[in-house]
PDB file of C-alpha atoms in Angstrom:
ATOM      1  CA  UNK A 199      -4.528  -3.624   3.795  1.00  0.00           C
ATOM      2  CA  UNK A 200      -1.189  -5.505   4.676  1.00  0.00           C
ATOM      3  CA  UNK A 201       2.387  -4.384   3.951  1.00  0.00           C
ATOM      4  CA  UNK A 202       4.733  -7.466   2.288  1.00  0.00           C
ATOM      5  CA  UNK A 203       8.270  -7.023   1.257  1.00  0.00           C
ATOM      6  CA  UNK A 204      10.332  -9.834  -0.170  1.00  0.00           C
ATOM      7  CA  UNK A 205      14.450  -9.889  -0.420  1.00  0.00           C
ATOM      8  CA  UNK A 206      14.549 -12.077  -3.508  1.00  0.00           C
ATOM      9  CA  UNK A 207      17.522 -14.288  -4.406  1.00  0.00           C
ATOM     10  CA  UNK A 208      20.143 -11.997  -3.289  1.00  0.00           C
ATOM     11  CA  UNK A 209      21.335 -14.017  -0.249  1.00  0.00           C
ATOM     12  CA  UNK A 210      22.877 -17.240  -1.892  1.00  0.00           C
ATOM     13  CA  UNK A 211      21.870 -18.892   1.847  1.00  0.00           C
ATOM     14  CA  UNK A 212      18.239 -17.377   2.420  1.00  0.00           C
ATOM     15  CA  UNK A 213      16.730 -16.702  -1.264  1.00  0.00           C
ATOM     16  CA  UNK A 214      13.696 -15.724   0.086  1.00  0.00           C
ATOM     17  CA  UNK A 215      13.380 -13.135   3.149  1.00  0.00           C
ATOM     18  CA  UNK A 216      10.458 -12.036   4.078  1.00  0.00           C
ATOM     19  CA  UNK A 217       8.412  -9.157   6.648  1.00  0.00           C
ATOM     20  CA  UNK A 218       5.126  -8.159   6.594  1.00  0.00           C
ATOM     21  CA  UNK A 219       2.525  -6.511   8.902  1.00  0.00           C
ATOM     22  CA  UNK A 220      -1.388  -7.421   9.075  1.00  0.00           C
ATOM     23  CA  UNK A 221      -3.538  -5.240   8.472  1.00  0.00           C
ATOM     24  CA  UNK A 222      -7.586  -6.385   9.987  1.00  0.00           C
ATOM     25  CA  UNK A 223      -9.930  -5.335  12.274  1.00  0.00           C
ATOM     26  CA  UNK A 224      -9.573  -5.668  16.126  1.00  0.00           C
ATOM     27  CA  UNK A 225     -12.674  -7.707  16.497  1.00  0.00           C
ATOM     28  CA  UNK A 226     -11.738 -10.295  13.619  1.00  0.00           C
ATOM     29  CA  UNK A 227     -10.033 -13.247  15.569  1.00  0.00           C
ATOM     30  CA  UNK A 228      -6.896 -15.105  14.512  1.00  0.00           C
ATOM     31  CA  UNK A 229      -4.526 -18.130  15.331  1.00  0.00           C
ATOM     32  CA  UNK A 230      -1.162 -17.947  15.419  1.00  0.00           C
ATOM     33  CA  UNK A 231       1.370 -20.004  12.950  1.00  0.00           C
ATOM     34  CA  UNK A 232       0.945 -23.903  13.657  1.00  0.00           C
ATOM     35  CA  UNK A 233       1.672 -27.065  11.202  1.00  0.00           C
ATOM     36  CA  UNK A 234      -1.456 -27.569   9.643  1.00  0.00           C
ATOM     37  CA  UNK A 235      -2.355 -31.200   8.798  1.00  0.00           C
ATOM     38  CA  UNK A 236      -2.436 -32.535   5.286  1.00  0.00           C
ATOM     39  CA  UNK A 237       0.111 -32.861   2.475  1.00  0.00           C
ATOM     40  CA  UNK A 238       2.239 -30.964   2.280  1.00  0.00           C
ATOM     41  CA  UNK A 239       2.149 -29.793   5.335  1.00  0.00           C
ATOM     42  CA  UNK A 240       1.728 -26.100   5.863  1.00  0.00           C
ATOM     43  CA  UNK A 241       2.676 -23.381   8.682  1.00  0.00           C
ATOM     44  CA  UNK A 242       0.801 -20.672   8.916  1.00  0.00           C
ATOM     45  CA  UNK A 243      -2.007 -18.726  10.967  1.00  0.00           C
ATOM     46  CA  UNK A 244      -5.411 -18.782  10.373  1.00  0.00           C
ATOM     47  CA  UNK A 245      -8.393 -16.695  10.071  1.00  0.00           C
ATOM     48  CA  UNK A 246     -11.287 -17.724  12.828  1.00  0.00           C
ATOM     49  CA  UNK A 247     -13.744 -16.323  10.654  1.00  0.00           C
ATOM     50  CA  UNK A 248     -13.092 -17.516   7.417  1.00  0.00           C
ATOM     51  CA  UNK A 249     -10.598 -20.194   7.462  1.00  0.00           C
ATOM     52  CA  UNK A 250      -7.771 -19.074   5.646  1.00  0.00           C
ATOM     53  CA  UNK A 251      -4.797 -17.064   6.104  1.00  0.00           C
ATOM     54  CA  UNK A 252      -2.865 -13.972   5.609  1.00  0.00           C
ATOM     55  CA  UNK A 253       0.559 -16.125   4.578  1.00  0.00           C
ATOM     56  CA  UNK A 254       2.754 -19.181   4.952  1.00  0.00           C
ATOM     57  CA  UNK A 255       5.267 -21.438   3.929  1.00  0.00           C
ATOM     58  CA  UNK A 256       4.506 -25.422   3.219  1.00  0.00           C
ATOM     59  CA  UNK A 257       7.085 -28.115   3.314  1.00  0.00           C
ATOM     60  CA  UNK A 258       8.459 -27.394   0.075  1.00  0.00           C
ATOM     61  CA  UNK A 259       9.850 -23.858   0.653  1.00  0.00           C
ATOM     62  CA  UNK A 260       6.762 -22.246  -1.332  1.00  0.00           C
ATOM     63  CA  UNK A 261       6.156 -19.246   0.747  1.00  0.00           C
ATOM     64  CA  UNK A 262       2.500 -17.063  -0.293  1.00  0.00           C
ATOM     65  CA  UNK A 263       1.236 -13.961   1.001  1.00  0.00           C
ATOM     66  CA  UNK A 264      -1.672 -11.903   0.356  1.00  0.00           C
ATOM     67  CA  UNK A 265      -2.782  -8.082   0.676  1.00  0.00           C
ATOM     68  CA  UNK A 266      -6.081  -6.535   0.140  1.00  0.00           C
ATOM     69  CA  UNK A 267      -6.206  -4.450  -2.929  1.00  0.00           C
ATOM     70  CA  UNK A 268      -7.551  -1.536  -2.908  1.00  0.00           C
ATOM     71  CA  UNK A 269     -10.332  -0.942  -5.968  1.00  0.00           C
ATOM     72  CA  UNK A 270     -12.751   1.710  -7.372  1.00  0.00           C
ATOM     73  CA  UNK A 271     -15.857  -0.019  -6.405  1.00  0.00           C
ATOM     74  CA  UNK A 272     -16.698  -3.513  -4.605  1.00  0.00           C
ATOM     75  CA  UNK A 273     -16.120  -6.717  -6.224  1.00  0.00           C
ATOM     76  CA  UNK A 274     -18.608  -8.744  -3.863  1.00  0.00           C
ATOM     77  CA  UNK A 275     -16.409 -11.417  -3.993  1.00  0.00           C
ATOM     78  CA  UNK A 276     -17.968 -14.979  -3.061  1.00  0.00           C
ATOM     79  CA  UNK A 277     -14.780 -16.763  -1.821  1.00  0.00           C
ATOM     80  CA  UNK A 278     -12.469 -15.219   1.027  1.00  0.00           C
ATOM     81  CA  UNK A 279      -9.110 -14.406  -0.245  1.00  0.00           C
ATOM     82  CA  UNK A 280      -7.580 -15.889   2.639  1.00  0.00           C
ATOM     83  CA  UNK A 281      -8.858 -19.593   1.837  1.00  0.00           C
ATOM     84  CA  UNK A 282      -7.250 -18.839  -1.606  1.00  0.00           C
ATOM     85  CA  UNK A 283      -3.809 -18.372  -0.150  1.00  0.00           C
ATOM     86  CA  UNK A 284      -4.914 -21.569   2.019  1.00  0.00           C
ATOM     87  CA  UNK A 285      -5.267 -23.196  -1.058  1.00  0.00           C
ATOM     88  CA  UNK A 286      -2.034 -22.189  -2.881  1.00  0.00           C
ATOM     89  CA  UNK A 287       0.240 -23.173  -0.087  1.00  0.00           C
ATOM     90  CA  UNK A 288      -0.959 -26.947  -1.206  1.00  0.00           C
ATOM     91  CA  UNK A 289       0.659 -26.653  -4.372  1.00  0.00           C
ATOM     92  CA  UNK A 290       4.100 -28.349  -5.010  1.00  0.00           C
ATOM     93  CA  UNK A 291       6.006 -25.033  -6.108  1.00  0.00           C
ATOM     94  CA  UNK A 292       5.709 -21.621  -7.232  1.00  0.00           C
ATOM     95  CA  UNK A 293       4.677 -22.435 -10.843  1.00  0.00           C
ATOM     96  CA  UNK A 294       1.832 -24.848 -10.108  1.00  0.00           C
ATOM     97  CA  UNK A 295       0.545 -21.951  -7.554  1.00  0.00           C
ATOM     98  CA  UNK A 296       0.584 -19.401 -10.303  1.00  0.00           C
ATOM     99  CA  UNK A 297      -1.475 -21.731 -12.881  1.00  0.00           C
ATOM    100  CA  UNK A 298      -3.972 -22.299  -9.615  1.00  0.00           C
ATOM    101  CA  UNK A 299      -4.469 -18.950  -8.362  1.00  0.00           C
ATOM    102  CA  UNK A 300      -5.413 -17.838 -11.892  1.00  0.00           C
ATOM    103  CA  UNK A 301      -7.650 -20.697 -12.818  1.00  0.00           C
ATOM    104  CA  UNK A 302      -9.378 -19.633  -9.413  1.00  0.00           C
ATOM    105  CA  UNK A 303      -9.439 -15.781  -9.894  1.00  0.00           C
ATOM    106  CA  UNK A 304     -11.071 -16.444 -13.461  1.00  0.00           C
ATOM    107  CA  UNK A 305     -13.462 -18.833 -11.858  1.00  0.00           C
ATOM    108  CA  UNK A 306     -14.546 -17.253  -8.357  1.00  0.00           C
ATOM    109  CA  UNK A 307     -15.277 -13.859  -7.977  1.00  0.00           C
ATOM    110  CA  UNK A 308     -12.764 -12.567  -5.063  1.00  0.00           C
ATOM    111  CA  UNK A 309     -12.710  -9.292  -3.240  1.00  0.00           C
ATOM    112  CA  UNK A 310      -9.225  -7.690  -4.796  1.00  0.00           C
ATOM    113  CA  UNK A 311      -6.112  -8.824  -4.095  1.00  0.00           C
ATOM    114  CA  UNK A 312      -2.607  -9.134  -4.501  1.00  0.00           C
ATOM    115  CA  UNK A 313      -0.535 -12.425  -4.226  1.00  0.00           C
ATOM    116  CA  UNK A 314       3.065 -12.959  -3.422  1.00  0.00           C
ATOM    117  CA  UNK A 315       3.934 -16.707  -4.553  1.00  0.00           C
ATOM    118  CA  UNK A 316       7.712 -17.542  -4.450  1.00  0.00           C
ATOM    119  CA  UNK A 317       9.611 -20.796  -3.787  1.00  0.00           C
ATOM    120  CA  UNK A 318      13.438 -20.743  -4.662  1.00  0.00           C
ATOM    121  CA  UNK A 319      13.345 -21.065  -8.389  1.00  0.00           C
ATOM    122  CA  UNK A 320      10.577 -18.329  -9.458  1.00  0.00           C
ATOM    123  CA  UNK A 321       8.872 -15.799  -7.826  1.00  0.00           C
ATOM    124  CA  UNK A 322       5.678 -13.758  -8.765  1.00  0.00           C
ATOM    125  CA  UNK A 323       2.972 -10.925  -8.112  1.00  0.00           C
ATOM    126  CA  UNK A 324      -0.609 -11.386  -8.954  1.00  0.00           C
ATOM    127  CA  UNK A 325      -2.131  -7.791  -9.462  1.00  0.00           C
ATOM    128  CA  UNK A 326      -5.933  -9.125  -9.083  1.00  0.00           C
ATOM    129  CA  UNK A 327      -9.112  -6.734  -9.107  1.00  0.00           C
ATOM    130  CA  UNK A 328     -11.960  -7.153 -12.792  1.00  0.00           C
ATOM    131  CA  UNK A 329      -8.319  -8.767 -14.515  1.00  0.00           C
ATOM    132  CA  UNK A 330      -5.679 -10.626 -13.240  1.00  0.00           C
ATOM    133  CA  UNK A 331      -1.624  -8.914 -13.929  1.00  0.00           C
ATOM    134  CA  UNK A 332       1.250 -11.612 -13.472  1.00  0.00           C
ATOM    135  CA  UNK A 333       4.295  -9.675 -12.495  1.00  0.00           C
ATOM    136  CA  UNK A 334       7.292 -11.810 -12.318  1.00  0.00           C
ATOM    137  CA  UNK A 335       9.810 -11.030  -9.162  1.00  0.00           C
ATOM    138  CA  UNK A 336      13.137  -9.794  -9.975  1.00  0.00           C
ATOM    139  CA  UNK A 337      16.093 -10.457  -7.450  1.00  0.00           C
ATOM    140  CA  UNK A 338      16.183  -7.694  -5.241  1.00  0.00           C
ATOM    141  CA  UNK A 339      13.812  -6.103  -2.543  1.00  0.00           C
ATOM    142  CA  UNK A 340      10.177  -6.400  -3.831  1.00  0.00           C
ATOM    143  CA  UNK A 341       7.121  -4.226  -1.398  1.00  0.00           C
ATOM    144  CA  UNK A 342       3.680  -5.080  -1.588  1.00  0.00           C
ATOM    145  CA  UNK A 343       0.760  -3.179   0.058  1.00  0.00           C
ATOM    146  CA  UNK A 344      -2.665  -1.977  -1.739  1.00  0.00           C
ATOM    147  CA  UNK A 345      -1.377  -1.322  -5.039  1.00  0.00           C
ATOM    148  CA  UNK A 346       0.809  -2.952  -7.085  1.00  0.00           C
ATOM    149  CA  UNK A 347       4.319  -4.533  -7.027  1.00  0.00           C
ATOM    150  CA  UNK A 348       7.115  -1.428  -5.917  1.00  0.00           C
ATOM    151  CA  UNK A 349       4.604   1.036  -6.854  1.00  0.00           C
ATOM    152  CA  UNK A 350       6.415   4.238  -6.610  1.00  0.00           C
ATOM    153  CA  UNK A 351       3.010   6.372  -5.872  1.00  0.00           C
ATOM    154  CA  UNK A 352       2.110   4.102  -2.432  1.00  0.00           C
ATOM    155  CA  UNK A 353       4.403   6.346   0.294  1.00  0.00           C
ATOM    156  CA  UNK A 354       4.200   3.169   2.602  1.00  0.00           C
ATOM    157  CA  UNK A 355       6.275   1.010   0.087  1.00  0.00           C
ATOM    158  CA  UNK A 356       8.358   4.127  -0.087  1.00  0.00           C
ATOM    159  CA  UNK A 357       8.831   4.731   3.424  1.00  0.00           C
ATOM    160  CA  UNK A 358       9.880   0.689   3.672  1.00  0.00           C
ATOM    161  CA  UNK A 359      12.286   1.027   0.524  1.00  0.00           C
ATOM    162  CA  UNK A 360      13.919   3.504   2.067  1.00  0.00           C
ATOM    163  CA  UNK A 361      14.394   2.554   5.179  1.00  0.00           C
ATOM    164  CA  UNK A 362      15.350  -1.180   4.481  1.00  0.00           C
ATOM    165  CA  UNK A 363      17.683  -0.318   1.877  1.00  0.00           C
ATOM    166  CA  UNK A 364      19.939   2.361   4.266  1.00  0.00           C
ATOM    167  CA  UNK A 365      22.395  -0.716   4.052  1.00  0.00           C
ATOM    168  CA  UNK A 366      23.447  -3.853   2.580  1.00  0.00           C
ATOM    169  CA  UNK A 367      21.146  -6.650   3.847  1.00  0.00           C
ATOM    170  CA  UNK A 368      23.604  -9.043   2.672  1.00  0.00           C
ATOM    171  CA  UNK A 369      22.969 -11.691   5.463  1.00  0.00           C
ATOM    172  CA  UNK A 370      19.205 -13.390   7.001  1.00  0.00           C
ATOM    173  CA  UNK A 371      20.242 -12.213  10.638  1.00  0.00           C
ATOM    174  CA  UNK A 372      20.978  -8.413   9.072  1.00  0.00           C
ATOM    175  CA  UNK A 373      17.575  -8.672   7.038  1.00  0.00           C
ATOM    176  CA  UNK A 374      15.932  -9.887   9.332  1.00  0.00           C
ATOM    177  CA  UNK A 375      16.947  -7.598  12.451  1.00  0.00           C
ATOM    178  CA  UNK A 376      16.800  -4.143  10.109  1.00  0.00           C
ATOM    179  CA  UNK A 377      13.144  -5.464   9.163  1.00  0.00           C
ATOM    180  CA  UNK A 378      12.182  -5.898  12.828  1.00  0.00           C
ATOM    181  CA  UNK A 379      13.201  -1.742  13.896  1.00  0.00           C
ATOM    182  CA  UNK A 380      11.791  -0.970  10.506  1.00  0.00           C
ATOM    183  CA  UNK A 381       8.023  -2.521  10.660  1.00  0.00           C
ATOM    184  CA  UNK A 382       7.607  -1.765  14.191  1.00  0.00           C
ATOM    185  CA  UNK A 383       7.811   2.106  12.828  1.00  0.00           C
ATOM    186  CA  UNK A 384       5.113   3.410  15.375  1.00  0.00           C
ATOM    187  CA  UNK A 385       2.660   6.148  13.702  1.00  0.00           C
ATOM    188  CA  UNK A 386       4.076   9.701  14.225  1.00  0.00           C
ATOM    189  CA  UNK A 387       0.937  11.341  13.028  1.00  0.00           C
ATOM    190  CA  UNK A 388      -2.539  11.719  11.307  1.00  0.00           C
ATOM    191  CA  UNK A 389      -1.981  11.894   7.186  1.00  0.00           C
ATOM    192  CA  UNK A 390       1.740  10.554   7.947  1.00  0.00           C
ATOM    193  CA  UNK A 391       2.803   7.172   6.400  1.00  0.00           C
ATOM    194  CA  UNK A 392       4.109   4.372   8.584  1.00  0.00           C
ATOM    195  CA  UNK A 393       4.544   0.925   8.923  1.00  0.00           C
ATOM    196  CA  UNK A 394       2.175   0.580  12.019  1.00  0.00           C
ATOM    197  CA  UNK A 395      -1.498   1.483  11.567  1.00  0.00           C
ATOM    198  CA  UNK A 396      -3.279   2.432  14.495  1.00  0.00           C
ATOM    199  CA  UNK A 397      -6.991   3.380  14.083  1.00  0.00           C
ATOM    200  CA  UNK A 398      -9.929   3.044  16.223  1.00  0.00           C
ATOM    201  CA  UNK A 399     -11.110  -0.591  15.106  1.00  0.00           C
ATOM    202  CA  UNK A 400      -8.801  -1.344  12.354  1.00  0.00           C
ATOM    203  CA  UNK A 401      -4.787  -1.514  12.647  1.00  0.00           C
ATOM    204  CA  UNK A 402      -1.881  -3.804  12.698  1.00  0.00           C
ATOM    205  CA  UNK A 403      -2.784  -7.198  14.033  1.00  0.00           C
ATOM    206  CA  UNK A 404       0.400  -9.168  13.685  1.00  0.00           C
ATOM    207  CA  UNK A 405       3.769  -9.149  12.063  1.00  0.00           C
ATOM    208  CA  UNK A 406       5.892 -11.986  10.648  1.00  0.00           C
ATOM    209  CA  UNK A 407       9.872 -12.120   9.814  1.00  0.00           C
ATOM    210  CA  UNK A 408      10.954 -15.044   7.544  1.00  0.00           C
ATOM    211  CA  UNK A 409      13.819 -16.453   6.215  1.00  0.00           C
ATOM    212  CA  UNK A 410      13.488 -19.546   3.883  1.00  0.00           C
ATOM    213  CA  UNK A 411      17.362 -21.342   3.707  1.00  0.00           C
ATOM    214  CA  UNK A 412      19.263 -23.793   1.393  1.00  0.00           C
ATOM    215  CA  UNK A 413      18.827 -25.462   4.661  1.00  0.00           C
ATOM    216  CA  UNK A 414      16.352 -26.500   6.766  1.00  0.00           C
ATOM    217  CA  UNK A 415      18.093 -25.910   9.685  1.00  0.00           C
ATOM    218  CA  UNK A 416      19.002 -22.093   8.489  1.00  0.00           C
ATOM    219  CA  UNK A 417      15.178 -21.580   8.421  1.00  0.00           C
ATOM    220  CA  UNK A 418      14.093 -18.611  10.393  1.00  0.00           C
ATOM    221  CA  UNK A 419      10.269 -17.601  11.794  1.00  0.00           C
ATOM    222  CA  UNK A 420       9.616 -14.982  14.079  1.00  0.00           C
ATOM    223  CA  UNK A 421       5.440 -13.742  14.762  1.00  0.00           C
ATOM    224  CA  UNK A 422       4.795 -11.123  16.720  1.00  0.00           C
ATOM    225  CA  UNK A 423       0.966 -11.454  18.051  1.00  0.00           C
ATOM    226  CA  UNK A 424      -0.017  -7.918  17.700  1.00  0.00           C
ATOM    227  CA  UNK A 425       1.424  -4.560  17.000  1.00  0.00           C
ATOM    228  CA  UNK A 426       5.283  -5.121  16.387  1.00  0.00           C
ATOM    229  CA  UNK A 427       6.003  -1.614  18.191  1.00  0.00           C
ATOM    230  CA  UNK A 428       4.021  -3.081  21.064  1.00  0.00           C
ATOM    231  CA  UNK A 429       4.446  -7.238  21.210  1.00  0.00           C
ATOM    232  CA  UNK A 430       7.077  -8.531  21.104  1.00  0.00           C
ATOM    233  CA  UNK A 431       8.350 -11.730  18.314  1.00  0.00           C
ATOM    234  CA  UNK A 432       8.096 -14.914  19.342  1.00  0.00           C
ATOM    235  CA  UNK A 433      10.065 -17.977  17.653  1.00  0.00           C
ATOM    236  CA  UNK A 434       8.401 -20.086  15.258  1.00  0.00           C
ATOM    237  CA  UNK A 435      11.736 -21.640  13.814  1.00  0.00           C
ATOM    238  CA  UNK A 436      11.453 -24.840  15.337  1.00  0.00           C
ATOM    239  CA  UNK A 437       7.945 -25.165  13.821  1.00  0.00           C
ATOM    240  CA  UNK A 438       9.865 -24.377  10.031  1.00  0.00           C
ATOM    241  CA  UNK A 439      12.691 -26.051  10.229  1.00  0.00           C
ATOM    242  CA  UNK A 440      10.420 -29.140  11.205  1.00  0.00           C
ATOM    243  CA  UNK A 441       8.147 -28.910   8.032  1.00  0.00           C
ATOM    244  CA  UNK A 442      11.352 -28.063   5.682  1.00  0.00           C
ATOM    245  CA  UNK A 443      13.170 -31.135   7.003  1.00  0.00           C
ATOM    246  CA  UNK A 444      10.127 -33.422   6.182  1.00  0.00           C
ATOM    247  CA  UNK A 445       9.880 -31.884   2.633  1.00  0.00           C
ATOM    248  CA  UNK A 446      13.622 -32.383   2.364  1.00  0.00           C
ATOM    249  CA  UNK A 447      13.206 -36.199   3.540  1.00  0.00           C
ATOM    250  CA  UNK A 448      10.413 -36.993   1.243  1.00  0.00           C
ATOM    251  CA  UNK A 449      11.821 -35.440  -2.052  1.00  0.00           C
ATOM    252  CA  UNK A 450      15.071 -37.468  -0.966  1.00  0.00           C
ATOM    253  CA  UNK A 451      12.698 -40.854  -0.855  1.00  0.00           C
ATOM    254  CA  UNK A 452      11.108 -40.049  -3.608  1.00  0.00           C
ATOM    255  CA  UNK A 453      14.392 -39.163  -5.764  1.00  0.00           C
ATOM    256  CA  UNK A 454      15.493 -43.102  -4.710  1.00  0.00           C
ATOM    257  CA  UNK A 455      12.496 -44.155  -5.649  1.00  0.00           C
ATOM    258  CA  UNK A 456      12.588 -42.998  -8.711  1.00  0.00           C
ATOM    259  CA  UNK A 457      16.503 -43.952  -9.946  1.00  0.00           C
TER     260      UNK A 457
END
């Protein structure tokens, strides 16, 4: 279980603005964000155990993230979802992603999921459990957690809604600092919803604030190693910026190239 909310093409400067919490269990290790090698190069953290990872951003401003889904029965699922997301944050934009996550979800059998894949041109939700739903982002706030896209039954996507939409988060720095009270939400009691999970062996792991620019320079990462209401965020911008600038330079080449 992970909670994932996206500010969608509402900030002409940051089209995509991001915070999410990790959801895993205490005793599964992680790394935090570094450039991974490759092409294009991606930042992200990575699951020890598996390989893959919970979300990122590559060079070209794709940004994917992925939540558990939660399902009737087991799907036994062969392939970790987190190698999946791995996998997408290779592809050159949003719409390539989409056509290779669902090649790969009809092809592998994958514990269920759900997918945020957005670069500045198109975002979208894959609903994925026996069948695969495509739900195309809108511009506005979009929440992802076990169920689907803005579902109106989860009360943790309600609880977010509400509280990140108390005012106009017309600006990354206002996004991004409302996001940073409002995920850190500590638990107030048993049965209540909130936007840190705290159980015996299985809680919030990490959190992540992101803001994708026009510019490289505007770019914005901030990971907190642990329970936001605990740990504190630590910069990752300088990492961002550095991966957004080399996708910037090569397009650039490659647009001379090609005149």
């Amino acid at each position: 279980m992970c909670l994932l909310a996206v500010q969608y093409q509402l900030v002409p400067e940051s089209p995509i603005l991001v915070a999410a919490n990790r959801e895993e269990y205490f005793d599964r290790p992680s790394l935090t964000p570094s450039i991974q090698s490759g092409k294009p190069r991606v930042l992200c953290g990575v699951d020890q155990k598996a390989g893959g990872t919970w979300l990122g951003v590559n060079q070209n401003g794709l940004f994917v993230g992925i939540c558990n889904r939660a399902t009737a029965m087991p799907l036994f699922g062969q392939r970790s979802r987190g190698s999946l997301a791995m996998d997408l944050l290779r592809c050159t934009s949003s719409a390539r992603a989409l056509d290779k996550a669902l090649a790969e979800l009809g092809e592998t059998q994958y514990e269920g999921c759900n997918l945020i894949i957005a670069d500045a041109k198109a975002g979208y939700a894959i609903h994925s459990d026996q069948h695969q739903q495509v739900v195309e982002m809108e511009p506005g706030l979009n929440i992802i957690g076990a169920h689907n896209l803005n579902d109106p039954d989860d009360e943790r996507v309600r609880m977010a809604r509400r509280l990140l939409t108390l005012q106009t988060l017309d600006s990354p720095v206002k996004f991004l600092a409302v996001a940073s009270r409002v995920f850190a939400r500590a638990p107030v009691g048993p049965g209540r919803p909130s936007m840190v999970i705290r159980n015996q062996d299985y809680g919030t792991v990490s959190s992540s604030l992101i803001a994708l620019g026009v510019k490289p320079r505007d770019a914005i990462y901030q990971f907190s190693n642990g329970a936001p209401d605990q740990t504190k965020y630590e910069d990752c911008s300088p990492m961002l910026r550095d991966i957004l600038s080399r996708g910037l330079r090569e397009a650039r080449t490659k647009a001379k190239v090609g005149a």
